[in-house]
mmCIF file with all atom_site columns, C-alpha atoms in Angstrom:
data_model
loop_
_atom_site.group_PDB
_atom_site.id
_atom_site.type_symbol
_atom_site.label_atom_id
_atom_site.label_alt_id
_atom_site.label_comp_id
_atom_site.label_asym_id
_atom_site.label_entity_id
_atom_site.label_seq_id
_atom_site.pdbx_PDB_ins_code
_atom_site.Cartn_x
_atom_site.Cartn_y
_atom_site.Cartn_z
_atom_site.occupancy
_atom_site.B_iso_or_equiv
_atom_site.pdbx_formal_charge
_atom_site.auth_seq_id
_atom_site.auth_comp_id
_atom_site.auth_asym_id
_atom_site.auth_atom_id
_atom_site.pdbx_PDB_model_num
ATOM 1   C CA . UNK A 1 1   ? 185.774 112.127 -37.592 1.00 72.00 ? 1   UNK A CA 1
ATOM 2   C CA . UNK A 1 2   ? 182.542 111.468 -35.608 1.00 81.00 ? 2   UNK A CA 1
ATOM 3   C CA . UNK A 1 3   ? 179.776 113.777 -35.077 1.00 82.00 ? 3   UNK A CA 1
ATOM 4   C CA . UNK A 1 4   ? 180.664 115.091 -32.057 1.00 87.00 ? 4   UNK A CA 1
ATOM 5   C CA . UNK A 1 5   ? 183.493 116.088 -33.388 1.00 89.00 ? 5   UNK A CA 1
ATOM 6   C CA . UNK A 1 6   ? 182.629 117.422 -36.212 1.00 92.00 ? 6   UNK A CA 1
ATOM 7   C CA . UNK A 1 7   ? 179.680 119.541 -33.646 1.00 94.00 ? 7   UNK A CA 1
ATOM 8   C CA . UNK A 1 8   ? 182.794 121.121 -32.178 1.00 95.00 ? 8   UNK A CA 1
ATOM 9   C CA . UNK A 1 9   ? 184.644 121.829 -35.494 1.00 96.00 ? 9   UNK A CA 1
ATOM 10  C CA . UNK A 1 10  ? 181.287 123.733 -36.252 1.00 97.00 ? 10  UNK A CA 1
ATOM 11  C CA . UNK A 1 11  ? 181.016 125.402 -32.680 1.00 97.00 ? 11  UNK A CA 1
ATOM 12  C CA . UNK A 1 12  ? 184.662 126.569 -33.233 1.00 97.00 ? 12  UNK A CA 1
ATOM 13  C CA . UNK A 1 13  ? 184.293 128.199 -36.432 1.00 98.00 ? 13  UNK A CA 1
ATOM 14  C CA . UNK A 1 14  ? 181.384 130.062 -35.511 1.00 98.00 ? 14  UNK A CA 1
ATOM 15  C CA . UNK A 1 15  ? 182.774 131.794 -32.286 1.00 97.00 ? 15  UNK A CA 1
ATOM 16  C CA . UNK A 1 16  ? 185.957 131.794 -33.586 1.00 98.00 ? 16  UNK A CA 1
ATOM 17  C CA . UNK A 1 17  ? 184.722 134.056 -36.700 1.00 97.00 ? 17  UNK A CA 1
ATOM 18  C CA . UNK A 1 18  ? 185.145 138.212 -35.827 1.00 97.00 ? 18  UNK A CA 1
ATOM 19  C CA . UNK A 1 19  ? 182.339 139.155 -38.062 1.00 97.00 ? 19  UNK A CA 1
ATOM 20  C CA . UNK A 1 20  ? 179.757 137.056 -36.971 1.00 97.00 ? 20  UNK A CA 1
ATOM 21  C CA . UNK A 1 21  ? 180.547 137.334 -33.094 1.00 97.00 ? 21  UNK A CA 1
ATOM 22  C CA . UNK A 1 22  ? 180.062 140.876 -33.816 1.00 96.00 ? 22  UNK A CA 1
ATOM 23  C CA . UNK A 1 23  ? 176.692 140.978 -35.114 1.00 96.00 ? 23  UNK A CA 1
ATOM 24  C CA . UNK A 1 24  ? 175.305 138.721 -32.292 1.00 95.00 ? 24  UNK A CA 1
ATOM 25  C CA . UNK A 1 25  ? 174.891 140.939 -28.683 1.00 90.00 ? 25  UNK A CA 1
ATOM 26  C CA . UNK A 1 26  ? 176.635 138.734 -26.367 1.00 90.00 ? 26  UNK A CA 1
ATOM 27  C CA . UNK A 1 27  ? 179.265 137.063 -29.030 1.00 91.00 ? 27  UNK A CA 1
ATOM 28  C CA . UNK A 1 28  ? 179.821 133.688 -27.865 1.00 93.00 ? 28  UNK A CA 1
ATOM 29  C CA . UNK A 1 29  ? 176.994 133.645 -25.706 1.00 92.00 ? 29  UNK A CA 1
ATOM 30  C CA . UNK A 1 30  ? 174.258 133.703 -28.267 1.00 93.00 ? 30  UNK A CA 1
ATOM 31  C CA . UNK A 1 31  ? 175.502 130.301 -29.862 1.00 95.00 ? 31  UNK A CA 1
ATOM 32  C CA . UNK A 1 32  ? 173.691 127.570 -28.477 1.00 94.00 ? 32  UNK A CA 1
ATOM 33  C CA . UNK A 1 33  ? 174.118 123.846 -29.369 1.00 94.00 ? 33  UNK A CA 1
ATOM 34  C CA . UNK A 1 34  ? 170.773 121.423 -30.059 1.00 88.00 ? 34  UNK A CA 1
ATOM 35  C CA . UNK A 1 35  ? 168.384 123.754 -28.085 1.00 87.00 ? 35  UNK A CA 1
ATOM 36  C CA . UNK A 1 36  ? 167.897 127.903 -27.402 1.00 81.00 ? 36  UNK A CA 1
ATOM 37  C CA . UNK A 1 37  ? 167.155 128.594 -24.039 1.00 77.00 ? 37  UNK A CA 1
ATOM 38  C CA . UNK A 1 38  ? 163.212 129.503 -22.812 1.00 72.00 ? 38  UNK A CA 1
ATOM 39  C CA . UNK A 1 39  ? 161.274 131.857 -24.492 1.00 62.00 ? 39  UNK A CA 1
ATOM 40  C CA . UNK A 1 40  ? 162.074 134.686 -22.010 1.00 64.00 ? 40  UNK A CA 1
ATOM 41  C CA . UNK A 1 41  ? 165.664 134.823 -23.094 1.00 65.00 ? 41  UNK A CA 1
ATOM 42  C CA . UNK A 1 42  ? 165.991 138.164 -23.651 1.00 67.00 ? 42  UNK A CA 1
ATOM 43  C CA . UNK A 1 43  ? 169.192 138.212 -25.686 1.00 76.00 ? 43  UNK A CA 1
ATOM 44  C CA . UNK A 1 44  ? 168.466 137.959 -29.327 1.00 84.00 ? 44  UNK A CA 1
ATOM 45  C CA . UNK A 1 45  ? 169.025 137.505 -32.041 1.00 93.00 ? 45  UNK A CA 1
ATOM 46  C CA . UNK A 1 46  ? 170.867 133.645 -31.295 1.00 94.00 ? 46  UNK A CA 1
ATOM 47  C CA . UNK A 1 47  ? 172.471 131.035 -33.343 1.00 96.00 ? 47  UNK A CA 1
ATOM 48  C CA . UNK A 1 48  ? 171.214 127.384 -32.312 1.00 96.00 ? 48  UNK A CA 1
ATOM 49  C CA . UNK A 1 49  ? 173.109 124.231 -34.494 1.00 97.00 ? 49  UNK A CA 1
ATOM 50  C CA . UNK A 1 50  ? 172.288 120.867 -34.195 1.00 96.00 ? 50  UNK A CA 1
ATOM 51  C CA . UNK A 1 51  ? 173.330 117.669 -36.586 1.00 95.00 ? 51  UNK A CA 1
ATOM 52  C CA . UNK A 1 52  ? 170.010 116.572 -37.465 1.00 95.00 ? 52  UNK A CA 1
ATOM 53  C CA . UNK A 1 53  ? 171.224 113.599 -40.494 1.00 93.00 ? 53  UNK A CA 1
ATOM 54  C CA . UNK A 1 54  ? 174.495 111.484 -40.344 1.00 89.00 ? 54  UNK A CA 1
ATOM 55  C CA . UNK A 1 55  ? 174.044 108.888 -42.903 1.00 87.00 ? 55  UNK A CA 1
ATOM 56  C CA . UNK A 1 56  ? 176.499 106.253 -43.937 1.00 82.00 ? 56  UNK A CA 1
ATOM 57  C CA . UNK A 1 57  ? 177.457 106.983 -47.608 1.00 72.00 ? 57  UNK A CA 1
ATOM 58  C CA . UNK A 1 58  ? 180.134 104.472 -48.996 1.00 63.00 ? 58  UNK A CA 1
ATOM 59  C CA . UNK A 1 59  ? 180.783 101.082 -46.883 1.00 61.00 ? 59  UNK A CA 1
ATOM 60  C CA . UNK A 1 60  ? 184.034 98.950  -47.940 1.00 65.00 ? 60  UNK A CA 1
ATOM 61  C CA . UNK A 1 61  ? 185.933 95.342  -46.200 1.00 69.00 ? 61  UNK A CA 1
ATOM 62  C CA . UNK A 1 62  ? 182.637 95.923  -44.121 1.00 68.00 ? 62  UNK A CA 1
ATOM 63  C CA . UNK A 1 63  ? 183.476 98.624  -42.215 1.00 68.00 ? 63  UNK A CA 1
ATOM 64  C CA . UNK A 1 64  ? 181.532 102.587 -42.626 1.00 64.00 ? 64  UNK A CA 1
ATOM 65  C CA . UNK A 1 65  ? 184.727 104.402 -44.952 1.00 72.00 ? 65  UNK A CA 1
ATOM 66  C CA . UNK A 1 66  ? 182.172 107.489 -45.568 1.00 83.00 ? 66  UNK A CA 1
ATOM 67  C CA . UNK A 1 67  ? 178.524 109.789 -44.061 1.00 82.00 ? 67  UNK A CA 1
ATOM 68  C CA . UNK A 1 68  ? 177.289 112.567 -44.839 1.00 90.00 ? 68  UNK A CA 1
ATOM 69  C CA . UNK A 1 69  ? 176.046 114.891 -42.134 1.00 95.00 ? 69  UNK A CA 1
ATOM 70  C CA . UNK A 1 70  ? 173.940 117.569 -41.996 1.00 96.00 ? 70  UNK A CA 1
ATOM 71  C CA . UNK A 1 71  ? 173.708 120.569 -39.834 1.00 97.00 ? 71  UNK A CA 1
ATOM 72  C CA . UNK A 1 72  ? 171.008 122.910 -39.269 1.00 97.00 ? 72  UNK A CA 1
ATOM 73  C CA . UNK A 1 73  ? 172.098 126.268 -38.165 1.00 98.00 ? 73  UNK A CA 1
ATOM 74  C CA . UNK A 1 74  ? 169.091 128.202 -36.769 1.00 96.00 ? 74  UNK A CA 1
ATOM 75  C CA . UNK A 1 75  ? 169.157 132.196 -36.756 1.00 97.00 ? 75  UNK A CA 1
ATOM 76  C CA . UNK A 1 76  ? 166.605 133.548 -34.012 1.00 94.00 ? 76  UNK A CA 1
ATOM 77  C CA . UNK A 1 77  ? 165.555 137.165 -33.980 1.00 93.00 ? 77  UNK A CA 1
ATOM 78  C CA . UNK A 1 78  ? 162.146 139.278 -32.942 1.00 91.00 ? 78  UNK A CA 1
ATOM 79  C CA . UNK A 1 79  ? 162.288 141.337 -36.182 1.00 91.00 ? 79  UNK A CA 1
ATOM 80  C CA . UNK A 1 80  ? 163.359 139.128 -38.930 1.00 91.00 ? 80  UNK A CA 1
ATOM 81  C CA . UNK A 1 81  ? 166.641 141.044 -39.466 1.00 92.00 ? 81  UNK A CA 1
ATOM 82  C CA . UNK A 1 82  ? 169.005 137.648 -40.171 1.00 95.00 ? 82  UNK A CA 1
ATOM 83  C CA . UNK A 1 83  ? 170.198 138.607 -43.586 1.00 96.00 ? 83  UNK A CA 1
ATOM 84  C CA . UNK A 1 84  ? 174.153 140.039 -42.715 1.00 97.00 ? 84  UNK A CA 1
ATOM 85  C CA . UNK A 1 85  ? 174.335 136.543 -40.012 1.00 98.00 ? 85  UNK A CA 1
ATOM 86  C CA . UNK A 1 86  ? 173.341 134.627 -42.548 1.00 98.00 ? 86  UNK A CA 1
ATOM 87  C CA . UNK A 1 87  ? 175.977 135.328 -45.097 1.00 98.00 ? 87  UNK A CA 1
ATOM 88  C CA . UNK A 1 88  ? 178.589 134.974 -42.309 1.00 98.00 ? 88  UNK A CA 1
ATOM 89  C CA . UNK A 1 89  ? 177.425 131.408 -41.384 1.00 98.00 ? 89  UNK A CA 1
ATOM 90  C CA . UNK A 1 90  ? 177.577 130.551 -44.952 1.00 98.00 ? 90  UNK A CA 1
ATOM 91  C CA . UNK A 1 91  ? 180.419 131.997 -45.217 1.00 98.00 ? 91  UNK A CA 1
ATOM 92  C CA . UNK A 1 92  ? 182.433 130.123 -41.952 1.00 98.00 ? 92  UNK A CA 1
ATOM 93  C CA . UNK A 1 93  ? 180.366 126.912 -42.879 1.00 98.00 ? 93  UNK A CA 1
ATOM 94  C CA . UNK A 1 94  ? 182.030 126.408 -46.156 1.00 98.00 ? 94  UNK A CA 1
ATOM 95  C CA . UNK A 1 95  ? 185.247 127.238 -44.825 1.00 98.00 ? 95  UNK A CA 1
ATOM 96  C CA . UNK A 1 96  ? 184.365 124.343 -42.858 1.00 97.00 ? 96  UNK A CA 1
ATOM 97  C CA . UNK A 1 97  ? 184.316 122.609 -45.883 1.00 96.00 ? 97  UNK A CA 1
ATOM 98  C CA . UNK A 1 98  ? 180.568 121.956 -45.325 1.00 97.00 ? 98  UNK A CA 1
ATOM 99  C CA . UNK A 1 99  ? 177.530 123.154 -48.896 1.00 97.00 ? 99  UNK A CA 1
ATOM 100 C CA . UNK A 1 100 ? 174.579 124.747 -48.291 1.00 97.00 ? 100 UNK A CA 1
ATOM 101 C CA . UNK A 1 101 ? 171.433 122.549 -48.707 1.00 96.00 ? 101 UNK A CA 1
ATOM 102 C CA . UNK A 1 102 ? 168.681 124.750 -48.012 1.00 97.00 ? 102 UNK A CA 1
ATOM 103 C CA . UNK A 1 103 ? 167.535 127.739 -46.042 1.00 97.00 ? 103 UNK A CA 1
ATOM 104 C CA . UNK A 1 104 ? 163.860 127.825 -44.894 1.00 97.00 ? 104 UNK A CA 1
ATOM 105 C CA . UNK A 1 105 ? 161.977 130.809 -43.065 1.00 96.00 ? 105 UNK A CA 1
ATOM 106 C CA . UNK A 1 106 ? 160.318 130.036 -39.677 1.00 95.00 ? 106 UNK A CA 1
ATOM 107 C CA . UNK A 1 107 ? 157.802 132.122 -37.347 1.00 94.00 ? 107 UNK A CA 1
ATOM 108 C CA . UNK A 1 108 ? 156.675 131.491 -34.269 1.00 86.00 ? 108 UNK A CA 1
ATOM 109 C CA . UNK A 1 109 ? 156.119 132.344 -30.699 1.00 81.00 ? 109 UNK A CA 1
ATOM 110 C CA . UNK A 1 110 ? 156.673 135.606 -31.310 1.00 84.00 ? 110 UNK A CA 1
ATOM 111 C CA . UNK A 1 111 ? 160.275 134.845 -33.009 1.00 88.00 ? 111 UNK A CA 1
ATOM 112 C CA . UNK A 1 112 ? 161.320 135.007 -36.627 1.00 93.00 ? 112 UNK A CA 1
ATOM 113 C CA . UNK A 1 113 ? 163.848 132.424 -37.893 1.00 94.00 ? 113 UNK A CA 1
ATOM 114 C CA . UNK A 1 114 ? 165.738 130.917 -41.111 1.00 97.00 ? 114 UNK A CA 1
ATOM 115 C CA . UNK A 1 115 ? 166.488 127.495 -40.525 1.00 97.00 ? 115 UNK A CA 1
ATOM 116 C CA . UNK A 1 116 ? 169.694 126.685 -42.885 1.00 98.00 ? 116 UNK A CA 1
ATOM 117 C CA . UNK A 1 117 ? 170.867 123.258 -43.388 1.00 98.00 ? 117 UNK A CA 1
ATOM 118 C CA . UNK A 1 118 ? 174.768 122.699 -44.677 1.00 98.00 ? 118 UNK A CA 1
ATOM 119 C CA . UNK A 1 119 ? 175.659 118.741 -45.631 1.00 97.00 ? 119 UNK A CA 1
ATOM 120 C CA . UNK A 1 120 ? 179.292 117.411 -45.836 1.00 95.00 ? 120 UNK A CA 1
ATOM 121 C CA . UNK A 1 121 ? 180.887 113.988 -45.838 1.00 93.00 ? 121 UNK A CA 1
ATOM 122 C CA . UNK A 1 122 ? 183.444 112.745 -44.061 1.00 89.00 ? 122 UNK A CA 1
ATOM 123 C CA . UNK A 1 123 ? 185.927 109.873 -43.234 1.00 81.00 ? 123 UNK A CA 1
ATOM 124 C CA . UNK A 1 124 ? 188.198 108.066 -45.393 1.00 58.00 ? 124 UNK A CA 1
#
């Protein structure tokens, strides 16, 4: 599977998950992939996901048999309040198959995030 694919797998699950389409205000809307819209976008809070590693992990006859990817899945709100979105993206990401890696709180312009990164491998 190639990263693109594996970008839709993730896109998928997320939407495709009742809980968490319910605590974001416009559903499927408010996922975004690589980039949130401007800073006036005035539905909030979002969920922005973008592979940021894919690293070849086990090579064999010369040819790439394994890499490991990693996704960060970025929670954007005005008042912090991420907690119940985060434990349903954990929860759809390692249905996915996919292990949390590390979650890191992020403010700015005016916005407070968690940043959560999930790794899997795949091929074979």
């Amino acid at each position: 599977m190639e990263t693109s694919e594996l970008e839709a797998t993730v896109y998928a699950g997320l939407i495709a998950d009742e809980i968490l389409m319910g605590l974001l205000p416009e559903g499927a809307e408010s996922v975004f992939h690589l980039q949130a819209p401007s800073d006036e976008y005035p539905r909030t809070p979002i969920i922005v996901y973008s592979p940021i590693s894919d690293v070849p992990v086990l090579h064999a006859d010369n040819a790439e048999e394994l890499h490991r990817v990693i996704i960060r899945i970025h929670i954007i709100t005005v008042d912090g309040a991420y907690d119940e979105i985060y434990r349903a993206v954990k929860r759809v990401m390692s249905e996915l198959g996919f292990t949390r890696v590390q979650a890191t709180p992020i403010a700015g312009r005016g916005k407070k995030m968690l940043a959560a990164d999930f790794r899997i491998v795949i091929g074979g």
